[in-house]
Coordinates of N, CA and C and ligand atoms in Angstrom, one line a residue:
X1 N 0.9 -1.2 0.0 CA 0.0 0.0 0.0 C 0.9 1.2 0.0
X2 N 0.5 2.3 -0.7 CA 1.3 3.5 -0.8 C 1.4 4.3 0.5
X3 N 2.4 5.0 0.7 CA 2.7 5.7 1.9 C 1.5 6.6 2.4
X4 N 0.9 7.3 1.4 CA -0.2 8.2 1.8 C -1.4 7.4 2.2
X5 N -1.7 6.3 1.5 CA -2.8 5.4 1.9 C -2.5 4.9 3.4
X6 N -1.3 4.7 3.7 CA -0.9 4.2 5.1 C -1.2 5.4 6.1
X7 N -0.9 6.6 5.7 CA -1.1 7.7 6.5 C -2.6 7.9 6.7
X8 N -3.4 7.8 5.6 CA -4.8 8.0 5.7 C -5.4 7.0 6.7
X9 N -4.9 5.7 6.6 CA -5.4 4.7 7.5 C -4.9 4.8 8.9
X10 N -3.9 5.7 9.1 CA -3.4 5.9 10.5 C -2.3 4.9 10.8
X11 N -1.8 4.1 9.8 CA -0.8 3.1 10.0 C 0.6 3.8 10.1
X12 N 0.8 4.9 9.5 CA 2.0 5.7 9.6 C 1.6 7.1 10.2
X13 N 2.3 7.5 11.3 CA 1.9 8.7 11.9 C 2.1 10.0 11.1
X14 N 1.2 10.9 11.3 CA 1.4 12.2 10.6 C 0.7 13.3 11.5
X15 N 1.1 14.5 11.2 CA 0.4 15.6 11.9 C -0.7 16.2 11.1
X16 N -1.9 15.6 11.3 CA -3.1 16.0 10.5 C -3.6 17.4 11.0
X17 N -3.9 18.2 10.0 CA -4.5 19.5 10.4 C -6.0 19.6 9.9
X18 N -6.4 18.7 9.1 CA -7.8 18.6 8.6 C -8.1 17.2 8.1
X19 N -9.3 16.8 8.4 CA -9.7 15.5 7.9 C -11.3 15.5 7.7
X20 N -11.7 14.9 6.6 CA -13.2 14.6 6.5 C -13.3 13.3 5.7
X21 N -14.5 13.1 5.2 CA -14.8 11.8 4.5 C -14.0 11.7 3.2
X22 N -13.7 12.8 2.6 CA -13.1 12.7 1.3 C -11.6 13.0 1.2
X23 N -11.1 13.7 2.3 CA -9.7 14.1 2.2 C -9.0 14.2 3.5
X24 N -7.7 14.3 3.5 CA -6.9 14.6 4.7 C -5.9 15.6 4.3
X25 N -5.5 16.4 5.3 CA -4.4 17.4 5.1 C -3.5 17.2 6.3
X26 N -2.2 17.1 6.0 CA -1.2 16.9 7.1 C 0.1 17.6 6.7
X27 N 0.9 17.8 7.7 CA 2.1 18.6 7.5 C 3.2 17.7 6.8
X28 N 3.8 18.4 5.8 CA 4.9 17.7 5.1 C 6.1 17.4 6.0
X29 N 6.6 16.2 5.8 CA 7.8 15.7 6.6 C 9.0 16.6 6.5
X30 N 9.2 17.2 5.3 CA 10.3 18.0 5.0 C 9.8 19.4 4.5
X31 N 9.3 20.2 5.4 CA 8.7 21.5 4.9 C 9.7 22.4 4.2
X32 N 9.2 23.1 3.2 CA 10.0 24.1 2.5 C 9.7 25.5 2.8
X33 N 8.7 25.6 3.7 CA 8.2 26.9 4.1 C 7.6 26.8 5.5
X34 N 7.3 27.9 6.2 CA 6.7 27.7 7.6 C 5.4 27.0 7.6
X35 N 4.6 27.2 6.5 CA 3.4 26.4 6.3 C 3.6 25.5 5.1
X36 N 3.6 24.2 5.3 CA 3.7 23.2 4.1 C 2.8 22.0 4.5
X37 N 1.6 22.1 3.9 CA 0.6 21.1 4.1 C 0.4 20.3 2.9
X38 N 0.2 19.0 3.0 CA -0.1 18.1 1.9 C -1.6 17.9 1.9
X39 N -2.3 18.2 0.9 CA -3.8 18.0 0.8 C -4.0 16.8 -0.1
X40 N -4.7 15.8 0.4 CA -4.6 14.4 -0.2 C -6.1 13.9 -0.2
X41 N -6.5 13.4 -1.4 CA -7.8 12.7 -1.4 C -7.7 11.3 -0.8
X42 N -8.7 10.9 -0.1 CA -8.7 9.6 0.6 C -8.7 8.5 -0.4
X43 N -9.4 8.7 -1.6 CA -9.3 7.7 -2.6 C -8.0 7.7 -3.3
X44 N -7.4 6.5 -3.6 CA -6.1 6.5 -4.2 C -6.2 6.8 -5.6
X45 N -5.7 8.0 -6.0 CA -5.5 8.5 -7.3 C -4.0 8.7 -7.5
X46 N -3.4 8.0 -8.5 CA -1.9 8.0 -8.5 C -1.3 9.3 -8.8
X47 N -1.9 10.0 -9.8 CA -1.4 11.3 -10.2 C -2.5 12.2 -10.9
X48 N -2.1 13.4 -11.2 CA -3.1 14.2 -11.9 C -3.5 13.6 -13.3
X49 N -2.6 12.7 -13.8 CA -3.0 12.0 -15.0 C -4.2 11.1 -14.9
X50 N -4.5 10.8 -13.6 CA -5.5 9.7 -13.3 C -6.8 10.3 -12.8
X51 N -6.9 11.7 -12.9 CA -8.2 12.3 -12.5 C -9.2 12.1 -13.6
X52 N -10.4 11.7 -13.3 CA -11.4 11.4 -14.3 C -12.8 11.8 -13.7
X53 N -13.8 11.6 -14.5 CA -15.2 12.0 -14.2 C -15.6 11.3 -12.9
X54 N -15.1 10.1 -12.6 CA -15.6 9.4 -11.5 C -15.0 9.9 -10.2
X55 N -13.7 10.4 -10.2 CA -13.0 10.7 -9.0 C -12.8 12.2 -8.8
X56 N -13.2 13.0 -9.8 CA -12.9 14.4 -9.8 C -13.6 15.2 -8.6
X57 N -14.7 14.6 -8.1 CA -15.4 15.2 -7.0 C -14.5 15.3 -5.8
X58 N -13.6 14.3 -5.6 CA -12.7 14.4 -4.4 C -11.7 15.5 -4.6
X59 N -11.3 15.7 -5.9 CA -10.3 16.8 -6.2 C -11.0 18.1 -6.0
X60 N -12.2 18.3 -6.5 CA -12.9 19.5 -6.3 C -13.1 19.8 -4.9
X61 N -13.4 18.8 -4.1 CA -13.6 19.0 -2.7 C -12.3 19.6 -2.0
X62 N -11.2 19.0 -2.4 CA -9.9 19.6 -1.8 C -9.8 21.1 -2.1
X63 N -10.1 21.5 -3.3 CA -10.0 22.9 -3.6 C -11.1 23.7 -2.9
X64 N -12.2 23.1 -2.6 CA -13.2 23.9 -1.8 C -12.7 24.1 -0.4
X65 N -11.9 23.2 0.1 CA -11.4 23.3 1.5 C -10.1 24.1 1.7
X66 N -9.4 24.4 0.6 CA -8.1 25.0 0.7 C -8.1 26.3 1.6
X67 N -9.0 27.2 1.3 CA -9.0 28.5 2.1 C -9.2 28.2 3.6
X68 N -10.0 27.3 3.9 CA -10.3 26.9 5.3 C -9.0 26.3 5.9
X69 N -8.3 25.4 5.2 CA -7.1 24.8 5.7 C -6.0 25.9 5.9
X70 N -5.9 26.7 4.9 CA -4.9 27.8 5.0 C -5.2 28.7 6.1
X71 N -6.4 29.1 6.3 CA -6.8 30.0 7.4 C -6.5 29.3 8.7
X72 N -6.7 28.0 8.8 CA -6.4 27.3 10.1 C -4.9 27.4 10.4
X73 N -4.1 27.6 9.4 CA -2.6 27.8 9.6 C -2.2 29.2 9.7
X74 N -3.2 30.1 9.7 CA -3.0 31.6 9.9 C -2.6 32.3 8.6
X75 N -2.9 31.7 7.4 CA -2.5 32.4 6.2 C -3.7 32.5 5.2
X76 N -3.6 33.6 4.4 CA -4.6 33.8 3.4 C -3.9 33.9 2.0
X77 N -2.6 33.9 2.0 CA -1.8 33.9 0.8 C -0.9 32.7 0.7
X78 N -1.0 32.0 -0.4 CA -0.3 30.7 -0.4 C -0.1 30.3 -1.9
X79 N 0.7 29.2 -2.0 CA 0.9 28.7 -3.3 C 0.5 27.2 -3.3
X80 N -0.2 26.8 -4.4 CA -0.6 25.4 -4.5 C 0.2 24.7 -5.6
X81 N 0.9 23.6 -5.3 CA 1.7 22.9 -6.2 C 1.3 21.5 -6.4
X82 N 1.2 21.0 -7.6 CA 1.1 19.6 -7.8 C 2.2 19.1 -8.8
X83 N 3.0 18.2 -8.4 CA 4.0 17.6 -9.2 C 3.4 16.3 -9.9
X84 N 3.3 16.3 -11.2 CA 2.7 15.1 -11.9 C 3.8 14.4 -12.7
X85 N 4.2 13.2 -12.2 CA 5.1 12.4 -12.9 C 6.5 12.7 -12.6
X86 N 7.4 11.8 -13.2 CA 8.8 11.8 -12.8 C 9.5 13.1 -13.2
X87 N 9.3 13.6 -14.4 CA 10.0 14.8 -14.8 C 9.6 16.0 -13.9
X88 N 8.4 16.0 -13.4 CA 8.0 17.1 -12.5 C 8.4 16.8 -11.0
X89 N 9.1 15.7 -10.8 CA 9.6 15.4 -9.4 C 8.6 14.8 -8.5
X90 N 7.5 14.2 -9.0 CA 6.6 13.5 -8.1 C 7.3 12.3 -7.5
X91 N 7.3 12.2 -6.2 CA 8.0 11.1 -5.5 C 7.0 10.2 -4.8
X92 N 5.8 10.6 -4.5 CA 4.8 9.8 -3.9 C 3.6 9.7 -4.9
X93 N 3.4 8.5 -5.4 CA 2.4 8.3 -6.4 C 1.0 8.1 -5.9
X94 N 0.6 9.1 -5.1 CA -0.8 9.3 -4.6 C -1.0 10.8 -4.7
X95 N -2.0 11.2 -5.5 CA -2.2 12.6 -5.8 C -2.2 13.4 -4.6
X96 N -1.5 14.5 -4.6 CA -1.5 15.5 -3.5 C -1.2 16.9 -4.0
X97 N -1.7 17.8 -3.2 CA -1.5 19.2 -3.5 C -0.7 19.8 -2.4
X98 N 0.5 20.4 -2.7 CA 1.2 21.1 -1.6 C 0.6 22.5 -1.4
X99 N 0.3 22.8 -0.2 CA -0.2 24.1 0.2 C 1.0 24.8 1.0
X100 N 1.6 25.8 0.4 CA 2.8 26.3 0.9 C 2.7 27.8 1.1
X101 N 3.1 28.3 2.3 CA 3.1 29.7 2.6 C 3.7 30.0 3.9
X102 N 3.3 31.2 4.4 CA 3.8 31.6 5.7 C 5.1 32.4 5.6
X103 N 5.5 32.7 4.4 CA 6.7 33.5 4.2 C 6.5 34.1 2.8
X104 N 7.3 35.2 2.5 CA 7.3 35.7 1.2 C 8.1 34.7 0.3
X105 N 7.4 34.2 -0.7 CA 8.1 33.1 -1.5 C 8.9 33.6 -2.6
X106 N 9.9 32.8 -3.0 CA 10.9 33.2 -4.0 C 10.4 33.1 -5.4
X107 N 11.3 32.9 -6.2 CA 11.1 32.9 -7.7 C 9.9 32.1 -8.1
X108 N 9.1 32.6 -9.0 CA 8.0 31.9 -9.5 C 8.4 31.2 -10.8
X109 N 7.9 30.0 -11.1 CA 8.1 29.4 -12.4 C 7.2 30.1 -13.4
X110 N 6.0 30.5 -13.0 CA 5.1 31.1 -13.9 C 4.6 32.4 -13.2
Ligands
LIG1 P1 6.1 15.1 -4.3 O1 7.6 15.2 -4.5 O2 5.6 13.7 -4.7 O3 5.3 16.2 -5.0 O4 5.8 15.3 -2.8 C1 5.9 14.3 -1.8 C2 6.0 15.0 -0.5 O5 5.7 14.0 0.5 C3 7.4 15.5 -0.2 O6 7.4 16.9 0.0 C4 7.8 14.7 1.1 O7 8.5 15.5 2.0 C5 6.5 14.2 1.6 N1 6.5 13.0 2.3 C6 7.0 11.8 1.9 N2 6.8 10.8 2.8 C7 6.2 11.4 3.8 C8 5.7 10.9 5.1 O8 5.8 9.7 5.4 N3 5.0 11.8 5.9 C9 4.8 13.1 5.5 N4 4.2 13.9 6.4 N5 5.3 13.6 4.4 C10 6.0 12.8 3.5
LIG2 ZN1 -2.4 5.8 -2.0

């Protein structure tokens, strides 16, 4: 089972900041900013390439909750990042969105 499925099941410990039926949000093990939260659907979707009409509700739900999760961490300005596939540096093959903030962030790619 993948590492994020293990975290969702509680078999691997994590610092959860939000959880409901469809998603969990927990602190990244190696934060790159004062706020670095991983927002993860409970359903195992390997990557953004695997989002489809059947599972996109869980993805939409994550985006509905972003502002609430950010606010719970004391921020209203943040960056959302998804790495899809090897060239983009995806290391955990369970779809996740990095919510990063709490500092003035550096160079933008876009
Ligand atoms: P990716 O590189 O796939 O976009 O992001 C994977 C992220 O998961 C990395 O930022 C990494 O620090 C984080 N990560 C990997 N394993 C664990 C873990 O067991 N617990 C937590 N909290 N974060 C993890
Ligand atoms: Zn998984």
